[in-house]
Amino acid sequence: MNILSFKSGHDGTVAGIDSTDQKLLFSYEAEKNSFPRYTPVTPDTFIDAGLWFKDLPDVLALSGWSSNGSDHVTTSGAGYFGVGPGSESIGKRTFFGKSVDYYSSTHERAHIWCSYALSPFQQGEPCYVLLWEGALGDFYEIDAGLNIRHLGQVMTSPGTRFAFLYALADPDFPISGGELRPEDPGRLMAACSFGENGPADEDEQALIDQILSINTATDPLRKSSFVNSPFFNIGTDSQKLKNLATKLSDAIFDRFHQFAEKNLNQSYPLLIAGGCGLNGHWNTRWKESGLFREVFIPPTTGDSGCAIGTAVDAMRHFTGRAKLDWSVYSGQSFCDDKVDTDGITMSELNLKVVAQALMDGQIIGWTRGNCEIGPRALGNRSILAAPFSSETRVKLNRIKGRALNSPVAPSVLQEDAAQHFDLSGSSPYMLDFHRVKNPDLAAITHVDGSARVQTVERDQNPIFYDLLNEFKTISGVGVLCNTSLNFKNSGFINKTSDLAHYARQVGLDGFVAGNTYYKVDAP
């Protein structure tokens, strides 16, 4: 039984699973291939997905969604909220002349089942789930019979409350502004790394209390309600904002931690779902909390995982199974198209040559195989550089169009991770932070002494692993800077022609596409 699943709204995605083999066939995010970030499903995405099937799918699944308004009136499929009765819609639909089974369940359920299906735990092992995002902030339990039990709501809209602080401080965000910008949570996460810890002062505490006390279900956060705050339009580079961001982040986390400490006492594994699962500081704190036997965050913890989650929910309904065999490299395949080679020298890929170029200070675009699913570049759509100089971080951030002191993440050979970071296990999806132990790694060490690490094993990504090994042979260190390969405000680059254009535009020294190394001639 093949299941084709769609996620409506922003972060549009089309996913396919083979329920017989319980295998994720693909998950194509509409923004990938240089479309604007957060793009809804496009005809390109639909056509690419259709290439997987020799016949029409057996089940058509639609991930529930609703309008952006606080009332959530306009709905798609089964809508946004709910895990109990009424949270599923099941029937038959005619799809290109064929009668197929139709299944839709809520956005809430999609997040839960995505995290469950991709987790490493066997079906039947009870798990806790934390779903926190722009609207939902709740805990659940999935029991041995695949029943979802709602354990309680901690707060509505934790992600929105967090991101609102950036809009409040930003003079460019209009006082009459409505929807927050989807990039603001990431900007505030970066600001937290520069904040000073300690108790909130009177003004800080007053604003934190005001942000956390508003009932966002009936009264959305509005900048116009905060014009008398001393933090109104203080500027996004203000140290006051950075300090307050750290304290608001701690206040939100502490509320969830207190609930978990009081109500989640079985030491089950914790699955984290929703866009707040991209907050590496919070993920690290959950892993260090000691409340759970293990903590798992899928690489598609945000809305890009909802098409997978609804497909799994459909599989659970029709077959009773809810686990997947999957790879993080299940996105679109790379298109090695025609390249304008003016000013570019081509040669067959030689990992030693690329490793030496990186050691010499060059910055290289790196594309292999299929796109990563989720927002993190994990060695298939990456910009790579040596990790030793703080000037390299500045160059990478200039290429990316970010603040020059923004953190840059490292990739490291799994077997060397404990040598360079306070990391004893694996971190394959670059979703939490670890203390840097090696003082030579200046390019990837953030101001607070941490880094968001990706560990790499050979069976995970053989060619990228071999490149790290070649770099280790030359430098003595199996670590590289790894940031995403994309035009600003767009998804991953997925064509050689786009990559050549990007290399010229931002000043890459070279790039790898498939089995070819392209060296960009100096101007």
Coordinates of C-alpha atoms in Angstrom, one line a residue:
M1 CA 0.0 0.0 0.0
N2 CA 1.5 3.3 -1.1
I3 CA 0.4 6.5 0.7
L4 CA 0.8 10.0 -0.8
S5 CA 0.5 12.7 1.8
F6 CA 0.3 16.5 1.5
K7 CA 1.0 19.3 4.0
S8 CA -0.9 22.5 3.3
G9 CA 0.1 26.0 4.2
H10 CA 3.6 27.2 4.9
D11 CA 6.5 24.7 4.9
G12 CA 4.5 22.8 2.2
T13 CA 5.6 19.2 1.8
V14 CA 4.7 16.1 -0.2
A15 CA 5.7 12.8 1.3
G16 CA 5.3 9.1 0.2
I17 CA 5.5 5.9 2.2
D18 CA 5.3 2.3 1.4
S19 CA 3.3 0.8 4.2
T20 CA 4.2 -2.8 3.2
D21 CA 7.9 -2.2 4.0
Q22 CA 7.1 0.6 6.4
K23 CA 9.5 2.8 4.5
L24 CA 9.7 6.5 3.8
L25 CA 10.1 6.8 0.1
F26 CA 10.5 10.6 -0.1
S27 CA 9.7 13.9 1.6
Y28 CA 9.8 16.8 -0.8
E29 CA 9.7 20.2 0.8
A30 CA 8.5 22.9 -1.6
E31 CA 11.2 25.4 -0.5
K32 CA 14.0 23.1 -1.6
N33 CA 15.5 23.8 -5.1
S34 CA 15.9 27.5 -4.2
F35 CA 12.2 28.4 -3.8
P36 CA 11.4 31.0 -1.1
R37 CA 11.5 29.8 2.5
Y38 CA 8.3 28.4 3.9
T39 CA 6.7 28.0 0.4
P40 CA 3.4 26.1 0.2
V41 CA 3.2 23.0 -2.0
T42 CA 4.0 23.9 -5.7
P43 CA 3.3 22.1 -9.0
D44 CA 7.0 21.3 -9.1
T45 CA 6.8 19.5 -5.8
F46 CA 3.7 17.6 -6.9
I47 CA 5.3 16.5 -10.2
D48 CA 8.5 15.5 -8.6
A49 CA 6.6 13.3 -6.1
G50 CA 4.7 11.7 -8.9
L51 CA 7.9 10.2 -10.3
W52 CA 7.9 7.7 -7.5
F53 CA 4.8 5.9 -8.4
K54 CA 4.1 3.6 -11.4
D55 CA 0.4 3.8 -10.5
L56 CA -1.8 6.1 -8.5
P57 CA -1.4 5.8 -4.7
D58 CA -3.7 3.6 -2.7
V59 CA -4.2 6.2 0.0
L60 CA -4.4 9.9 -0.3
A61 CA -3.6 11.7 2.9
L62 CA -4.0 15.4 3.8
S63 CA -2.4 16.9 6.9
G64 CA -4.8 19.1 8.7
W65 CA -4.3 22.9 8.6
S66 CA -6.2 26.1 9.3
S67 CA -5.9 29.8 8.6
N68 CA -3.4 32.0 10.4
G69 CA -6.0 33.9 12.4
S70 CA -6.5 33.2 16.1
D71 CA -9.9 31.9 15.4
H72 CA -8.6 29.2 13.0
V73 CA -11.8 29.3 11.0
T74 CA -10.7 28.4 7.5
T75 CA -9.6 24.8 7.6
S76 CA -8.0 22.2 5.3
G77 CA -8.6 18.6 5.9
A78 CA -9.2 17.7 9.5
G79 CA -8.1 21.1 10.7
Y80 CA -5.5 22.1 13.3
F81 CA -6.4 21.0 16.8
G82 CA -7.3 17.7 18.5
V83 CA -6.1 14.2 19.1
G84 CA -9.3 12.5 20.2
P85 CA -12.7 11.8 18.6
G86 CA -13.3 14.1 15.6
S87 CA -9.6 14.6 14.9
E88 CA -9.7 12.2 11.9
S89 CA -11.5 12.3 8.6
I90 CA -11.8 9.0 6.6
G91 CA -13.5 8.1 3.4
K92 CA -13.1 7.6 -0.3
R93 CA -12.0 10.1 -3.0
T94 CA -11.7 10.0 -6.7
F95 CA -8.1 10.9 -7.7
F96 CA -7.4 11.1 -11.4
G97 CA -10.3 8.8 -12.1
K98 CA -9.3 6.2 -9.5
S99 CA -11.2 5.6 -6.3
V100 CA -8.7 5.8 -3.4
D101 CA -8.9 5.7 0.3
Y102 CA -8.7 9.2 1.8
Y103 CA -7.4 10.0 5.3
S104 CA -6.9 13.3 7.0
S105 CA -6.0 14.1 10.6
T106 CA -5.2 17.2 12.5
H107 CA -2.0 19.2 12.4
E108 CA -1.6 18.4 16.1
R109 CA -1.6 14.6 15.4
A110 CA 0.7 15.1 12.4
H111 CA 3.5 16.4 14.6
I112 CA 3.0 13.7 17.2
W113 CA 3.1 10.8 14.7
C114 CA 6.1 12.2 12.8
S115 CA 8.2 12.3 16.0
Y116 CA 7.0 8.8 16.9
A117 CA 7.5 7.2 13.5
L118 CA 11.1 8.5 13.1
S119 CA 12.2 7.8 16.7
P120 CA 14.5 4.8 17.3
F121 CA 12.2 3.2 19.9
Q122 CA 10.3 0.0 19.0
Q123 CA 6.5 0.2 18.4
G124 CA 4.8 -0.7 21.6
E125 CA 7.3 1.1 23.9
P126 CA 5.4 3.9 25.7
C127 CA 6.7 7.4 25.0
Y128 CA 6.0 10.9 26.2
V129 CA 5.6 13.6 23.5
L130 CA 6.2 17.3 23.9
L131 CA 4.6 19.3 21.1
W132 CA 5.5 23.0 21.3
E133 CA 5.3 25.4 18.4
G134 CA 3.5 28.6 17.4
A135 CA 0.1 27.6 18.7
L136 CA 0.5 24.4 20.8
G137 CA 2.4 23.8 24.0
D138 CA 1.3 20.4 25.3
F139 CA 2.5 17.0 26.7
Y140 CA 1.1 13.7 25.6
E141 CA 1.7 10.0 26.2
I142 CA 1.6 7.3 23.4
D143 CA 0.9 3.9 25.0
A144 CA 1.7 0.4 23.9
G145 CA -1.6 0.3 21.9
L146 CA -0.8 3.5 19.9
N147 CA -3.3 5.5 21.8
I148 CA -2.6 9.2 22.3
R149 CA -3.4 10.5 25.8
H150 CA -3.3 14.3 26.3
L151 CA -1.4 14.9 29.6
G152 CA -2.0 18.6 29.7
Q153 CA -1.4 22.0 28.2
V154 CA 1.4 24.1 29.7
M155 CA 0.8 27.2 27.7
T156 CA -0.6 28.2 24.3
S157 CA 1.7 29.6 21.7
P158 CA 5.2 29.2 23.3
G159 CA 6.9 29.7 20.0
T160 CA 4.9 32.8 19.2
R161 CA 5.5 34.3 22.7
F162 CA 9.2 33.7 22.3
A163 CA 9.5 35.2 18.8
F164 CA 7.3 38.2 19.7
L165 CA 10.2 39.7 21.7
Y166 CA 12.2 40.1 18.6
A167 CA 9.4 41.9 16.8
L168 CA 8.9 44.1 19.9
A169 CA 12.5 45.2 19.9
D170 CA 12.8 45.6 16.1
P171 CA 12.0 49.2 14.9
D172 CA 11.5 47.7 11.4
F173 CA 8.5 45.6 12.6
P174 CA 5.5 48.0 12.3
I175 CA 3.5 48.8 15.4
S176 CA 0.4 47.7 13.6
G177 CA 2.0 44.5 12.4
G178 CA 0.0 41.3 12.5
E179 CA 1.7 37.9 11.8
L180 CA 5.2 37.5 13.2
R181 CA 7.9 36.8 10.7
P182 CA 8.8 33.1 10.5
E183 CA 12.5 33.9 10.7
D184 CA 12.2 35.7 14.1
P185 CA 12.5 32.6 16.3
G186 CA 15.9 31.8 14.8
R187 CA 17.0 35.4 15.2
L188 CA 16.1 35.4 18.9
M189 CA 17.7 32.0 19.5
A190 CA 20.9 33.5 18.2
A191 CA 20.5 36.5 20.4
C192 CA 20.1 34.3 23.5
S193 CA 23.7 33.0 23.0
F194 CA 24.9 36.6 23.7
G195 CA 22.7 37.2 26.7
E196 CA 23.9 37.4 30.3
N197 CA 22.4 35.0 32.8
G198 CA 21.0 36.0 36.1
P199 CA 17.8 37.1 37.8
A200 CA 15.5 39.3 35.8
D201 CA 15.4 42.9 36.9
E202 CA 12.0 44.7 37.6
D203 CA 11.5 45.8 34.0
E204 CA 12.5 42.5 32.5
Q205 CA 10.3 40.5 34.9
A206 CA 7.3 42.8 34.1
L207 CA 7.6 42.2 30.4
I208 CA 8.2 38.5 30.8
D209 CA 5.1 38.2 33.0
Q210 CA 3.0 40.3 30.5
I211 CA 4.1 38.1 27.5
L212 CA 3.4 34.9 29.3
S213 CA 0.1 35.9 30.9
I214 CA -1.7 36.9 27.7
N215 CA -4.4 34.4 26.6
T216 CA -3.3 34.0 23.0
A217 CA -6.3 31.9 22.1
T218 CA -8.5 35.0 22.5
D219 CA -6.1 38.0 22.5
P220 CA -3.2 37.7 20.0
L221 CA 0.1 39.4 20.9
R222 CA 0.1 42.8 19.4
K223 CA 3.1 45.2 19.4
S224 CA 0.7 48.1 19.9
S225 CA -0.1 46.8 23.4
F226 CA 3.5 47.2 24.5
V227 CA 4.3 50.8 23.4
N228 CA 5.0 51.8 27.0
S229 CA 7.5 49.0 27.6
P230 CA 11.1 50.1 28.0
F231 CA 12.1 47.4 25.5
F232 CA 9.8 48.8 22.7
N233 CA 11.9 49.3 19.6
I234 CA 15.2 49.1 21.5
G235 CA 16.9 47.5 18.5
T236 CA 17.8 43.9 17.6
D237 CA 21.5 44.3 18.4
S238 CA 20.9 45.8 21.8
Q239 CA 22.5 44.0 24.7
K240 CA 19.3 44.6 26.7
L241 CA 17.4 42.5 24.1
K242 CA 20.0 39.8 24.3
N243 CA 19.8 39.6 28.1
L244 CA 16.0 39.7 28.1
A245 CA 15.9 37.0 25.3
T246 CA 18.0 34.7 27.6
K247 CA 15.7 35.3 30.5
L248 CA 12.4 34.9 28.5
S249 CA 13.8 31.7 27.0
D250 CA 14.6 30.4 30.5
A251 CA 11.1 31.4 31.8
I252 CA 9.3 29.5 29.0
F253 CA 11.5 26.4 29.5
D254 CA 11.1 26.4 33.2
R255 CA 7.3 26.3 33.0
F256 CA 7.4 23.2 30.8
H257 CA 10.1 21.6 32.9
Q258 CA 8.1 22.2 36.1
F259 CA 5.0 20.5 34.5
A260 CA 7.2 17.6 33.3
E261 CA 8.8 17.1 36.7
K262 CA 5.4 17.0 38.4
N263 CA 3.4 15.0 35.9
L264 CA 5.8 12.8 33.7
N265 CA 7.2 10.4 36.2
Q266 CA 7.6 7.1 34.3
S267 CA 11.1 7.8 32.8
Y268 CA 9.7 7.0 29.3
P269 CA 11.6 8.4 26.4
L270 CA 10.6 11.9 25.4
L271 CA 9.9 12.8 21.8
I272 CA 10.0 16.5 20.9
A273 CA 7.8 17.8 18.1
G274 CA 6.9 21.2 16.7
G275 CA 9.0 24.2 15.6
C276 CA 10.4 24.8 19.1
G277 CA 12.3 21.5 18.6
L278 CA 14.7 23.6 16.5
N279 CA 15.8 25.5 19.6
G280 CA 19.1 23.8 20.4
H281 CA 19.3 25.5 23.8
W282 CA 16.0 24.0 25.0
N283 CA 16.8 20.6 23.4
T284 CA 20.1 20.5 25.4
R285 CA 18.3 21.3 28.6
W286 CA 15.8 18.5 28.1
K287 CA 18.6 16.0 27.5
E288 CA 20.4 17.2 30.6
S289 CA 17.2 17.3 32.8
G290 CA 17.5 13.7 33.9
L291 CA 13.7 13.3 33.7
F292 CA 13.7 10.9 30.7
R293 CA 15.5 7.8 29.7
E294 CA 16.3 9.3 26.3
V295 CA 15.3 12.3 24.3
F296 CA 14.7 12.2 20.5
I297 CA 14.1 15.2 18.2
P298 CA 13.5 14.3 14.5
P299 CA 15.2 16.5 11.9
T300 CA 11.7 17.4 10.6
T301 CA 10.5 18.6 14.0
G302 CA 8.9 21.6 12.4
D303 CA 6.0 21.7 10.0
S304 CA 8.1 20.1 7.2
G305 CA 7.5 16.8 9.0
C306 CA 3.7 17.0 9.0
A307 CA 3.2 15.3 5.6
I308 CA 5.2 12.4 7.0
G309 CA 3.2 12.4 10.2
T310 CA -0.1 12.3 8.5
A311 CA 1.1 9.5 6.2
V312 CA 2.1 7.5 9.3
D313 CA -1.2 8.3 10.9
A314 CA -3.0 6.9 7.8
M315 CA -0.7 3.8 7.9
R316 CA -1.5 3.3 11.6
H317 CA -5.3 3.5 10.7
F318 CA -5.2 1.1 7.8
T319 CA -2.4 -1.4 9.0
G320 CA -1.9 -0.9 12.7
R321 CA 1.8 0.0 12.1
A322 CA 3.4 3.4 12.9
K323 CA 7.1 3.1 12.6
L324 CA 9.3 3.9 9.5
D325 CA 12.5 2.9 8.0
W326 CA 13.8 6.3 6.9
S327 CA 16.8 8.4 5.9
V328 CA 17.5 12.1 6.6
Y329 CA 18.5 12.2 2.9
S330 CA 15.0 11.6 1.5
G331 CA 14.5 15.0 -0.2
Q332 CA 14.7 15.9 -3.8
S333 CA 17.5 14.4 -5.9
F334 CA 20.2 16.7 -7.2
C335 CA 19.8 18.0 -10.8
D336 CA 23.3 18.1 -12.4
D337 CA 22.3 20.3 -15.3
K338 CA 24.3 22.4 -17.8
V339 CA 26.8 24.9 -16.3
D340 CA 28.2 28.1 -17.7
T341 CA 31.9 27.3 -17.1
D342 CA 33.3 30.7 -17.9
G343 CA 35.8 31.4 -15.2
I344 CA 35.4 27.9 -13.8
T345 CA 37.9 25.0 -14.0
M346 CA 36.4 21.5 -13.8
S347 CA 38.1 18.3 -12.7
E348 CA 37.0 14.9 -11.4
L349 CA 36.3 14.9 -7.7
N350 CA 39.3 14.0 -5.6
L351 CA 38.7 14.2 -1.9
K352 CA 42.3 14.9 -1.1
V353 CA 42.3 17.9 -3.4
V354 CA 39.1 19.3 -1.8
A355 CA 40.4 18.7 1.7
Q356 CA 43.7 20.5 0.9
A357 CA 41.7 23.4 -0.6
L358 CA 39.7 23.6 2.7
M359 CA 42.9 23.5 4.7
D360 CA 44.3 26.3 2.6
G361 CA 41.4 28.5 3.7
Q362 CA 39.1 28.1 0.7
I363 CA 35.3 27.9 1.1
I364 CA 33.6 25.2 -0.8
G365 CA 30.0 24.4 -1.7
W366 CA 29.2 20.7 -1.4
T367 CA 26.3 18.8 -3.0
R368 CA 25.9 15.1 -3.1
G369 CA 22.8 12.8 -3.5
N370 CA 19.4 13.9 -2.2
C371 CA 18.5 16.9 -0.2
E372 CA 18.3 16.6 3.6
I373 CA 14.7 16.6 5.0
G374 CA 14.2 19.4 7.5
P375 CA 16.2 22.7 7.7
R376 CA 19.6 21.5 8.7
A377 CA 22.4 21.0 6.1
L378 CA 23.9 17.6 7.0
G379 CA 26.6 17.1 4.4
N380 CA 24.5 16.9 1.2
R381 CA 23.7 20.6 0.7
S382 CA 26.5 22.3 2.7
I383 CA 29.0 25.1 2.6
L384 CA 32.2 23.8 4.1
A385 CA 35.3 25.5 5.5
A386 CA 38.2 24.8 7.9
P387 CA 37.2 25.3 11.6
F388 CA 40.3 27.1 12.9
S389 CA 40.0 30.8 12.3
S390 CA 37.4 33.3 13.7
E391 CA 37.9 35.1 10.4
T392 CA 36.4 32.1 8.6
R393 CA 33.2 32.5 10.6
V394 CA 33.1 36.2 9.5
K395 CA 33.6 35.1 5.8
L396 CA 30.9 32.5 6.1
N397 CA 28.4 34.9 7.6
R398 CA 29.2 37.5 5.0
I399 CA 28.5 34.8 2.3
K400 CA 25.2 33.9 4.1
G401 CA 24.1 37.5 4.6
R402 CA 24.0 37.1 8.4
A403 CA 25.3 39.1 11.3
L404 CA 29.1 38.6 11.2
N405 CA 29.1 37.2 14.8
S406 CA 26.4 34.6 14.1
P407 CA 27.3 31.0 15.2
V408 CA 28.5 28.5 12.6
A409 CA 28.0 24.8 13.2
P410 CA 30.6 22.0 12.9
S411 CA 30.5 18.5 11.5
V412 CA 32.8 16.0 13.2
L413 CA 33.7 12.4 12.7
Q414 CA 31.7 10.4 15.3
E415 CA 34.7 8.6 16.7
D416 CA 36.4 12.0 17.3
A417 CA 33.5 13.9 18.8
A418 CA 34.4 13.4 22.5
Q419 CA 37.9 14.7 21.8
H420 CA 36.6 18.0 20.6
F421 CA 33.2 18.4 22.4
D422 CA 31.6 17.4 25.6
L423 CA 29.6 14.8 23.7
S424 CA 29.6 11.1 24.5
G425 CA 27.0 9.9 22.1
S426 CA 25.9 10.9 18.7
S427 CA 24.2 14.1 17.3
P428 CA 23.5 13.3 13.7
Y429 CA 20.8 16.0 13.1
M430 CA 22.6 19.1 14.5
L431 CA 19.8 19.9 17.0
D432 CA 21.5 20.5 20.3
F433 CA 24.5 22.3 21.8
H434 CA 27.7 20.9 23.2
R435 CA 30.7 22.6 25.0
V436 CA 33.7 23.0 22.7
K437 CA 36.8 21.4 24.3
N438 CA 39.4 22.1 21.6
P439 CA 40.6 25.7 21.8
D440 CA 41.8 25.5 18.2
L441 CA 38.3 25.4 16.8
A442 CA 37.7 29.2 16.8
A443 CA 35.5 29.3 13.7
I444 CA 32.8 27.1 15.2
T445 CA 33.1 28.1 18.9
H446 CA 30.3 30.5 19.8
V447 CA 30.7 33.3 22.3
D448 CA 29.3 31.1 25.1
G449 CA 31.8 28.3 24.3
S450 CA 29.3 26.0 22.7
A451 CA 28.5 24.7 19.2
R452 CA 25.6 23.0 17.5
V453 CA 27.3 19.7 16.5
Q454 CA 26.7 17.2 13.8
T455 CA 28.4 13.8 14.2
V456 CA 29.0 11.8 11.1
E457 CA 29.4 8.0 10.8
R458 CA 30.4 6.2 7.6
D459 CA 27.1 4.4 7.1
Q460 CA 25.3 7.7 7.6
N461 CA 27.0 9.6 4.8
P462 CA 30.0 7.7 3.3
I463 CA 31.4 10.4 1.0
F464 CA 31.1 13.2 3.6
Y465 CA 32.7 10.9 6.2
D466 CA 35.6 10.2 3.8
L467 CA 36.1 14.0 3.2
L468 CA 36.2 14.6 7.0
N469 CA 38.8 11.8 7.2
E470 CA 40.9 13.3 4.4
F471 CA 40.8 16.7 6.2
K472 CA 41.9 15.0 9.4
T473 CA 44.8 13.4 7.6
I474 CA 46.0 16.8 6.5
S475 CA 45.1 18.9 9.5
G476 CA 45.0 16.4 12.4
V477 CA 41.3 17.3 13.1
G478 CA 38.2 15.6 11.7
V479 CA 36.0 18.7 12.0
L480 CA 34.7 21.1 9.4
C481 CA 32.5 24.2 9.4
N482 CA 29.1 23.2 7.9
T483 CA 26.4 25.7 7.0
S484 CA 23.5 25.4 4.6
L485 CA 23.9 25.9 0.9
N486 CA 21.2 28.3 -0.1
F487 CA 20.4 31.7 -1.6
K488 CA 19.3 34.1 1.2
N489 CA 15.7 33.4 2.3
S490 CA 15.5 30.3 0.0
G491 CA 15.6 26.6 0.4
F492 CA 18.6 24.5 -0.5
I493 CA 20.3 24.8 -3.9
N494 CA 19.5 21.8 -6.0
K495 CA 20.9 22.5 -9.5
T496 CA 24.5 22.7 -10.7
S497 CA 23.5 25.8 -12.7
D498 CA 22.1 27.6 -9.6
L499 CA 25.2 26.5 -7.7
A500 CA 27.5 28.0 -10.2
H501 CA 25.5 31.3 -10.2
Y502 CA 25.6 31.3 -6.4
A503 CA 29.3 30.6 -6.3
R504 CA 30.0 33.7 -8.4
Q505 CA 27.5 35.8 -6.6
V506 CA 28.8 35.2 -3.1
G507 CA 32.4 34.4 -3.8
L508 CA 32.8 30.7 -3.1
D509 CA 36.3 29.4 -4.0
G510 CA 34.8 26.3 -5.5
F511 CA 32.0 23.7 -5.3
V512 CA 31.4 20.0 -5.7
A513 CA 28.4 18.7 -7.7
G514 CA 28.2 15.0 -8.0
N515 CA 31.6 13.7 -9.0
T516 CA 32.9 16.9 -10.4
Y517 CA 35.0 19.6 -8.6
Y518 CA 34.5 23.1 -9.9
K519 CA 37.2 25.6 -9.0
V520 CA 36.2 29.2 -9.4
D521 CA 39.0 31.2 -10.9
A522 CA 40.2 34.2 -9.0
P523 CA 38.8 37.5 -10.4

